[in-house]
mmCIF file of C-alpha atoms and ligand atoms in Angstrom:
data_model
loop_
_atom_site.group_PDB
_atom_site.id
_atom_site.type_symbol
_atom_site.label_atom_id
_atom_site.label_comp_id
_atom_site.label_asym_id
_atom_site.label_seq_id
_atom_site.Cartn_x
_atom_site.Cartn_y
_atom_site.Cartn_z
ATOM 1 C CA MET A 1199 0.000 0.000 0.000
ATOM 2 C CA LEU A 1200 1.337 3.365 -1.001
ATOM 3 C CA LEU A 1201 0.306 5.440 1.990
ATOM 4 C CA ARG A 1202 -1.241 8.837 1.448
ATOM 5 C CA GLY A 1203 -3.115 10.016 4.502
ATOM 6 C CA SER A 1204 -4.626 8.716 7.672
ATOM 7 C CA LEU A 1205 -8.395 8.994 7.387
ATOM 8 C CA PHE A 1206 -10.597 6.005 6.845
ATOM 9 C CA HIS A 1207 -13.965 5.976 5.220
ATOM 10 C CA LEU A 1208 -16.090 2.985 6.084
ATOM 11 C CA LEU A 1209 -18.921 1.968 3.847
ATOM 12 C CA LEU A 1210 -20.955 -1.168 3.759
ATOM 13 C CA SER A 1211 -22.463 -2.193 0.481
ATOM 14 C CA LEU A 1212 -23.914 -5.301 -1.053
ATOM 15 C CA VAL A 1213 -24.360 -5.791 -4.757
ATOM 16 C CA VAL A 1214 -26.006 -9.016 -5.794
ATOM 17 C CA CYS A 1215 -25.507 -10.712 -9.111
ATOM 18 C CA GLY A 1216 -27.442 -13.964 -9.280
ATOM 19 C CA GLN A 1217 -25.672 -16.800 -11.056
ATOM 20 C CA SER A 1218 -25.543 -20.423 -10.013
ATOM 21 C CA THR A 1219 -22.454 -22.280 -11.170
ATOM 22 C CA LYS A 1220 -20.251 -25.173 -10.085
ATOM 23 C CA ILE A 1221 -16.801 -23.931 -9.142
ATOM 24 C CA THR A 1222 -13.762 -26.156 -8.777
ATOM 25 C CA VAL A 1223 -10.671 -25.082 -6.868
ATOM 26 C CA ASP A 1224 -7.962 -27.040 -5.092
ATOM 27 C CA LEU A 1225 -7.306 -25.498 -1.674
ATOM 28 C CA ILE A 1226 -4.142 -25.811 0.398
ATOM 29 C CA ASP A 1227 -3.757 -25.579 4.183
ATOM 30 C CA ILE A 1228 -2.797 -22.481 6.087
ATOM 31 C CA ALA A 1229 0.378 -24.116 7.537
ATOM 32 C CA PRO A 1230 2.554 -24.053 4.385
ATOM 33 C CA MET A 1231 1.325 -20.556 3.572
ATOM 34 C CA GLU A 1232 2.250 -19.299 7.025
ATOM 35 C CA GLN A 1233 5.631 -20.965 6.727
ATOM 36 C CA ARG A 1234 6.323 -19.162 3.439
ATOM 37 C CA LEU A 1235 5.276 -15.916 5.049
ATOM 38 C CA ARG A 1236 7.614 -16.372 8.027
ATOM 39 C CA ALA A 1237 10.480 -17.139 5.661
ATOM 40 C CA PHE A 1238 9.767 -14.170 3.373
ATOM 41 C CA PRO A 1239 12.963 -12.050 3.095
ATOM 42 C CA LEU A 1240 13.347 -8.437 4.171
ATOM 43 C CA LYS A 1241 15.452 -6.979 1.352
ATOM 44 C CA ASN A 1242 13.637 -5.973 -1.814
ATOM 45 C CA ASP A 1243 15.969 -7.774 -4.223
ATOM 46 C CA GLU A 1244 15.641 -10.958 -2.148
ATOM 47 C CA ARG A 1245 11.887 -10.505 -2.022
ATOM 48 C CA GLN A 1246 11.853 -10.401 -5.808
ATOM 49 C CA GLY A 1247 13.889 -13.610 -5.902
ATOM 50 C CA ARG A 1248 11.473 -15.221 -3.454
ATOM 51 C CA ALA A 1249 8.458 -14.216 -5.544
ATOM 52 C CA ARG A 1250 10.103 -15.954 -8.507
ATOM 53 C CA LEU A 1251 10.978 -19.013 -6.436
ATOM 54 C CA LEU A 1252 7.371 -19.355 -5.250
ATOM 55 C CA PHE A 1253 6.245 -19.402 -8.887
ATOM 56 C CA GLU A 1254 8.933 -21.945 -9.738
ATOM 57 C CA ASP A 1255 7.866 -24.126 -6.794
ATOM 58 C CA ILE A 1256 4.358 -24.491 -8.199
ATOM 59 C CA LYS A 1257 5.831 -25.241 -11.646
ATOM 60 C CA CYS A 1258 4.323 -22.191 -13.274
ATOM 61 C CA PRO A 1259 4.410 -22.932 -17.037
ATOM 62 C CA LYS A 1260 5.860 -19.550 -17.972
ATOM 63 C CA ILE A 1261 7.711 -17.011 -15.848
ATOM 64 C CA VAL A 1262 8.662 -13.639 -17.330
ATOM 65 C CA GLU A 1263 10.537 -10.743 -15.752
ATOM 66 C CA VAL A 1264 9.600 -7.198 -16.743
ATOM 67 C CA PRO A 1265 12.348 -4.703 -15.833
ATOM 68 C CA LEU A 1266 11.492 -1.170 -14.841
ATOM 69 C CA GLY A 1267 14.252 0.192 -17.027
ATOM 70 C CA LYS A 1268 16.234 1.626 -14.114
ATOM 71 C CA LYS A 1269 19.540 0.442 -12.723
ATOM 72 C CA ASP A 1270 19.586 -1.619 -9.529
ATOM 73 C CA VAL A 1271 15.817 -1.915 -9.319
ATOM 74 C CA PRO A 1272 14.399 -5.454 -9.182
ATOM 75 C CA ALA A 1273 12.073 -6.352 -12.058
ATOM 76 C CA ASN A 1274 8.395 -7.326 -11.897
ATOM 77 C CA VAL A 1275 7.936 -11.113 -11.916
ATOM 78 C CA VAL A 1276 5.048 -12.458 -13.986
ATOM 79 C CA CYS A 1277 3.724 -16.038 -14.064
ATOM 80 C CA ILE A 1278 1.454 -17.052 -16.940
ATOM 81 C CA TYR A 1279 -0.992 -19.960 -17.083
ATOM 82 C CA PRO A 1280 -2.352 -20.179 -20.638
ATOM 83 C CA GLY A 1281 -6.104 -20.837 -20.801
ATOM 84 C CA GLU A 1282 -8.483 -21.982 -23.509
ATOM 85 C CA ASN A 1283 -8.649 -18.467 -24.886
ATOM 86 C CA GLN A 1284 -6.390 -15.425 -25.144
ATOM 87 C CA LYS A 1285 -8.461 -13.206 -22.874
ATOM 88 C CA MET A 1286 -6.698 -12.662 -19.576
ATOM 89 C CA ILE A 1287 -7.523 -12.392 -15.910
ATOM 90 C CA TRP A 1288 -4.705 -10.695 -13.989
ATOM 91 C CA VAL A 1289 -3.945 -11.123 -10.325
ATOM 92 C CA GLY A 1290 -1.374 -8.783 -8.818
ATOM 93 C CA ALA A 1291 0.446 -8.103 -5.562
ATOM 94 C CA HIS A 1292 3.552 -6.002 -4.935
ATOM 95 C CA PHE A 1293 6.592 -7.643 -3.358
ATOM 96 C CA ASP A 1294 8.560 -4.568 -2.257
ATOM 97 C CA LYS A 1295 8.471 -3.069 1.218
ATOM 98 C CA VAL A 1296 9.337 0.253 2.853
ATOM 99 C CA SER A 1297 12.299 0.375 5.249
ATOM 100 C CA ALA A 1298 10.238 0.189 8.458
ATOM 101 C CA GLY A 1299 8.975 -3.165 9.689
ATOM 102 C CA GLU A 1300 9.229 -6.518 7.949
ATOM 103 C CA GLY A 1301 6.618 -5.968 5.254
ATOM 104 C CA LYS A 1302 4.776 -9.155 6.175
ATOM 105 C CA ILE A 1303 1.282 -7.646 5.948
ATOM 106 C CA ASP A 1304 2.340 -5.065 3.324
ATOM 107 C CA ASN A 1305 2.767 -7.134 1.199
ATOM 108 C CA ALA A 1306 4.426 -10.522 1.685
ATOM 109 C CA THR A 1307 0.929 -11.860 2.420
ATOM 110 C CA GLY A 1308 -0.142 -10.785 -1.074
ATOM 111 C CA VAL A 1309 2.800 -12.445 -2.830
ATOM 112 C CA VAL A 1310 2.395 -15.714 -0.915
ATOM 113 C CA LEU A 1311 -1.295 -15.619 -1.871
ATOM 114 C CA LEU A 1312 -0.435 -15.186 -5.562
ATOM 115 C CA SER A 1313 1.339 -18.536 -5.799
ATOM 116 C CA ALA A 1314 -1.229 -20.299 -3.601
ATOM 117 C CA LEU A 1315 -4.048 -19.005 -5.822
ATOM 118 C CA ALA A 1316 -2.193 -20.008 -8.975
ATOM 119 C CA LYS A 1317 -1.797 -23.529 -7.643
ATOM 120 C CA SER A 1318 -5.438 -23.707 -6.567
ATOM 121 C CA LEU A 1319 -6.664 -22.752 -10.021
ATOM 122 C CA ALA A 1320 -4.276 -25.028 -11.938
ATOM 123 C CA SER A 1321 -6.158 -28.192 -10.923
ATOM 124 C CA VAL A 1322 -8.605 -27.915 -13.834
ATOM 125 C CA PRO A 1323 -8.330 -26.162 -17.238
ATOM 126 C CA ARG A 1324 -9.557 -22.571 -17.167
ATOM 127 C CA ARG A 1325 -11.173 -20.580 -19.955
ATOM 128 C CA HIS A 1326 -9.042 -17.488 -19.440
ATOM 129 C CA THR A 1327 -5.292 -17.114 -19.490
ATOM 130 C CA PHE A 1328 -4.387 -16.366 -15.871
ATOM 131 C CA VAL A 1329 -1.508 -13.990 -15.231
ATOM 132 C CA PHE A 1330 -0.096 -13.669 -11.706
ATOM 133 C CA SER A 1331 2.165 -10.725 -11.285
ATOM 134 C CA ALA A 1332 4.441 -9.720 -8.418
ATOM 135 C CA PHE A 1333 5.048 -5.992 -8.806
ATOM 136 C CA ALA A 1334 8.237 -4.117 -7.968
ATOM 137 C CA ASP A 1335 8.427 -0.667 -6.375
ATOM 138 C CA GLU A 1336 4.794 -0.147 -5.493
ATOM 139 C CA GLU A 1337 5.844 1.820 -2.430
ATOM 140 C CA LYS A 1338 7.746 4.388 -4.511
ATOM 141 C CA GLY A 1339 4.624 5.300 -6.487
ATOM 142 C CA LEU A 1340 3.261 2.180 -8.219
ATOM 143 C CA LEU A 1341 6.392 2.176 -10.403
ATOM 144 C CA GLY A 1342 6.477 -1.537 -11.227
ATOM 145 C CA SER A 1343 2.855 -1.814 -12.300
ATOM 146 C CA ALA A 1344 3.058 1.498 -14.178
ATOM 147 C CA ALA A 1345 6.079 0.228 -16.143
ATOM 148 C CA LEU A 1346 4.314 -3.022 -16.889
ATOM 149 C CA VAL A 1347 1.107 -1.492 -18.225
ATOM 150 C CA LYS A 1348 3.217 0.817 -20.399
ATOM 151 C CA LYS A 1349 5.762 -1.683 -21.708
ATOM 152 C CA GLY A 1350 3.619 -4.800 -21.918
ATOM 153 C CA ILE A 1351 5.097 -8.289 -21.883
ATOM 154 C CA GLU A 1352 6.433 -10.822 -24.358
ATOM 155 C CA GLY A 1353 6.541 -8.375 -27.230
ATOM 156 C CA VAL A 1354 2.898 -7.385 -26.724
ATOM 157 C CA LYS A 1355 2.830 -3.636 -26.222
ATOM 158 C CA GLY A 1356 1.065 -2.102 -23.249
ATOM 159 C CA LYS A 1357 -2.064 -0.840 -25.017
ATOM 160 C CA GLU A 1358 -2.675 -4.129 -26.786
ATOM 161 C CA LEU A 1359 -2.013 -6.080 -23.603
ATOM 162 C CA MET A 1360 -4.466 -3.984 -21.593
ATOM 163 C CA ALA A 1361 -7.160 -4.525 -24.236
ATOM 164 C CA GLY A 1362 -6.868 -8.277 -23.685
ATOM 165 C CA ILE A 1363 -7.413 -8.115 -19.919
ATOM 166 C CA SER A 1364 -10.985 -8.879 -18.867
ATOM 167 C CA GLY A 1365 -10.360 -8.191 -15.200
ATOM 168 C CA MET A 1366 -7.619 -7.398 -12.714
ATOM 169 C CA VAL A 1367 -7.644 -8.483 -9.072
ATOM 170 C CA ASN A 1368 -5.211 -6.606 -6.844
ATOM 171 C CA ILE A 1369 -4.148 -7.929 -3.444
ATOM 172 C CA ASP A 1370 -2.450 -5.587 -0.992
ATOM 173 C CA SER A 1371 -2.110 -5.875 2.778
ATOM 174 C CA VAL A 1372 -4.301 -8.896 3.469
ATOM 175 C CA GLY A 1373 -3.927 -11.073 6.576
ATOM 176 C CA ALA A 1374 -4.202 -8.329 9.192
ATOM 177 C CA GLY A 1375 -7.952 -8.801 9.595
ATOM 178 C CA ALA A 1376 -11.060 -10.036 7.793
ATOM 179 C CA THR A 1377 -11.180 -9.733 4.009
ATOM 180 C CA ALA A 1378 -12.180 -6.325 2.723
ATOM 181 C CA VAL A 1379 -12.890 -4.954 -0.719
ATOM 182 C CA ALA A 1380 -12.076 -1.320 -1.505
ATOM 183 C CA LEU A 1381 -15.393 -0.622 -3.189
ATOM 184 C CA SER A 1382 -14.676 2.976 -4.204
ATOM 185 C CA SER A 1383 -11.680 1.910 -6.301
ATOM 186 C CA SER A 1384 -13.238 -1.325 -7.562
ATOM 187 C CA ASP A 1385 -15.527 -2.406 -10.359
ATOM 188 C CA LYS A 1386 -18.967 -2.619 -8.777
ATOM 189 C CA GLU A 1387 -20.023 -5.748 -10.635
ATOM 190 C CA PHE A 1388 -16.844 -7.591 -9.630
ATOM 191 C CA ALA A 1389 -17.339 -6.533 -6.009
ATOM 192 C CA GLY A 1390 -20.940 -7.751 -6.213
ATOM 193 C CA ILE A 1391 -19.797 -11.182 -7.377
ATOM 194 C CA ALA A 1392 -17.346 -11.341 -4.460
ATOM 195 C CA PHE A 1393 -20.047 -10.421 -1.929
ATOM 196 C CA LYS A 1394 -22.426 -13.007 -3.308
ATOM 197 C CA LEU A 1395 -19.741 -15.696 -3.169
ATOM 198 C CA ALA A 1396 -18.729 -14.748 0.372
ATOM 199 C CA GLU A 1397 -22.327 -15.159 1.416
ATOM 200 C CA GLN A 1398 -22.627 -18.575 -0.235
ATOM 201 C CA LEU A 1399 -19.340 -19.772 1.231
ATOM 202 C CA GLN A 1400 -20.137 -18.210 4.615
ATOM 203 C CA LEU A 1401 -16.890 -16.274 4.574
ATOM 204 C CA GLY A 1402 -16.643 -12.724 5.840
ATOM 205 C CA LEU A 1403 -16.314 -9.865 3.363
ATOM 206 C CA ARG A 1404 -16.632 -6.199 4.181
ATOM 207 C CA SER A 1405 -16.394 -3.036 2.203
ATOM 208 C CA VAL A 1406 -13.714 -0.687 3.477
ATOM 209 C CA ASN A 1407 -12.542 2.087 1.200
ATOM 210 C CA VAL A 1408 -8.893 3.040 1.389
ATOM 211 C CA ASP A 1409 -8.780 6.135 -0.851
ATOM 212 C CA GLN A 1410 -7.850 8.270 2.142
ATOM 213 C CA VAL A 1411 -5.108 5.869 3.165
ATOM 214 C CA GLY A 1412 -3.367 5.150 -0.075
ATOM 215 C CA GLN A 1413 -3.265 3.633 -3.504
ATOM 216 C CA SER A 1414 -2.174 0.311 -4.868
ATOM 217 C CA ASP A 1415 -1.245 -1.243 -8.207
ATOM 218 C CA GLY A 1416 -4.840 -1.699 -9.330
ATOM 219 C CA ALA A 1417 -4.808 2.038 -10.088
ATOM 220 C CA SER A 1418 -2.186 1.543 -12.836
ATOM 221 C CA PHE A 1419 -4.522 -0.864 -14.640
ATOM 222 C CA GLN A 1420 -7.648 1.159 -13.955
ATOM 223 C CA LYS A 1421 -6.023 4.169 -15.636
ATOM 224 C CA GLN A 1422 -5.799 2.084 -18.791
ATOM 225 C CA GLY A 1423 -9.502 1.244 -18.649
ATOM 226 C CA VAL A 1424 -9.126 -2.243 -17.147
ATOM 227 C CA ARG A 1425 -11.837 -3.423 -14.739
ATOM 228 C CA VAL A 1426 -10.189 -3.762 -11.334
ATOM 229 C CA VAL A 1427 -11.165 -5.081 -7.917
ATOM 230 C CA GLU A 1428 -8.941 -4.467 -4.892
ATOM 231 C CA PHE A 1429 -8.775 -6.671 -1.813
ATOM 232 C CA HIS A 1430 -7.108 -5.885 1.525
ATOM 233 C CA SER A 1431 -7.767 -6.466 5.246
ATOM 234 C CA LEU A 1432 -7.522 -2.949 6.655
ATOM 235 C CA ASP A 1433 -9.797 -0.920 8.871
ATOM 236 C CA ASN A 1434 -9.528 1.677 11.617
ATOM 237 C CA SER A 1435 -8.113 -0.863 14.064
ATOM 238 C CA ASN A 1436 -5.166 -2.101 12.036
ATOM 239 C CA TRP A 1437 -4.092 0.222 9.207
ATOM 240 C CA GLN A 1438 -1.486 1.861 11.468
ATOM 241 C CA ILE A 1439 0.510 -1.369 11.215
ATOM 242 C CA LEU A 1440 1.490 -0.457 7.653
ATOM 243 C CA HIS A 1441 4.901 1.179 7.138
ATOM 244 C CA SER A 1442 5.685 0.804 10.833
ATOM 245 C CA PRO A 1443 7.859 -1.502 12.961
ATOM 246 C CA LYS A 1444 4.608 -3.318 13.789
ATOM 247 C CA ASP A 1445 4.385 -4.869 10.343
ATOM 248 C CA THR A 1446 5.691 -8.270 11.500
ATOM 249 C CA MET A 1447 4.221 -11.757 12.015
ATOM 250 C CA GLU A 1448 2.731 -10.376 15.256
ATOM 251 C CA ALA A 1449 0.173 -8.548 13.124
ATOM 252 C CA PHE A 1450 -0.671 -11.651 11.102
ATOM 253 C CA ARG A 1451 -4.098 -13.291 11.528
ATOM 254 C CA GLY A 1452 -3.915 -16.804 10.104
ATOM 255 C CA LYS A 1453 -7.601 -17.671 10.242
ATOM 256 C CA GLU A 1454 -8.634 -14.507 8.427
ATOM 257 C CA TYR A 1455 -5.811 -14.878 5.906
ATOM 258 C CA HIS A 1456 -6.910 -18.405 5.031
ATOM 259 C CA GLU A 1457 -10.478 -17.160 4.605
ATOM 260 C CA THR A 1458 -9.214 -14.457 2.241
ATOM 261 C CA TYR A 1459 -7.354 -17.117 0.268
ATOM 262 C CA LYS A 1460 -10.439 -19.362 0.023
ATOM 263 C CA LEU A 1461 -12.684 -16.521 -1.050
ATOM 264 C CA LEU A 1462 -10.234 -15.299 -3.694
ATOM 265 C CA ALA A 1463 -9.655 -18.793 -5.080
ATOM 266 C CA PHE A 1464 -13.405 -19.233 -5.616
ATOM 267 C CA PHE A 1465 -13.753 -15.667 -6.827
ATOM 268 C CA LEU A 1466 -11.115 -16.092 -9.545
ATOM 269 C CA ALA A 1467 -12.669 -19.366 -10.680
ATOM 270 C CA GLN A 1468 -16.052 -17.654 -10.767
ATOM 271 C CA LEU A 1469 -14.727 -14.701 -12.781
ATOM 272 C CA ASP A 1470 -13.267 -17.209 -15.229
ATOM 273 C CA LEU A 1471 -16.695 -18.770 -15.764
ATOM 274 C CA TYR A 1472 -18.557 -15.480 -15.815
ATOM 275 C CA LEU A 1473 -16.469 -13.160 -18.005
ATOM 276 C CA ASP A 1474 -16.435 -13.220 -21.823
ATOM 277 C CA ARG A 1475 -19.280 -15.713 -22.199
HETATM 278 ZN ZN1 ZN B 2466 2.682 -0.039 1.627
#
């Protein structure tokens, strides 16, 4: 999370989008996820290496690095799972941290989730091409995601790439509390699907806007006209953890984190079925 101010605006909203479908995902336990989180490095270049290693561990079919074009800055790491069609669903989380704290909540939790979600979805063929991207330098002003949307990947230029993205799911600062969606900076229909799913799965989901607190990489995609939904776990009781010495495993809430993971795994599978029909 790129911090901006300190005020929180709380808003509760429910958008319902009725659709009954069978969703298949392969869930993993909280224990290995927590272990990866504890072992997540503190230096940004090592964090980039760890993001890549997590993708390698799950045997991601294609891993691409997208440099920011500046010296001594770690590149974005992108993992691609080709689907039945070319249309893409992107899932993103930044790997970098500020100097204070250990950056466990902001945003090692997001990066560990990326690989867990990728593995969960890989159990059955998906319609969309899923792209999981660990962004560099979010904390310096969304630099990694901004470079990526501009440059594109694999010879596909930014504009063309953006046109092929049916939805982008951004994960920043989860695991400090119950799952929250930043409704004000999210596509309302996507948020509605998430709320409906949460209800069906009996998992908590709240709407907590973070415009007053900061921005995250979803904004880089939104600027290019991509439909974005942003998930976090922040509220008035815990946002002060960010960018402080308190951002350690002490702030981590395993039960809530695993619920976030479950909800997002089902949500991504649902988006895959729902979009571009
Ligand atoms: Zn941050």
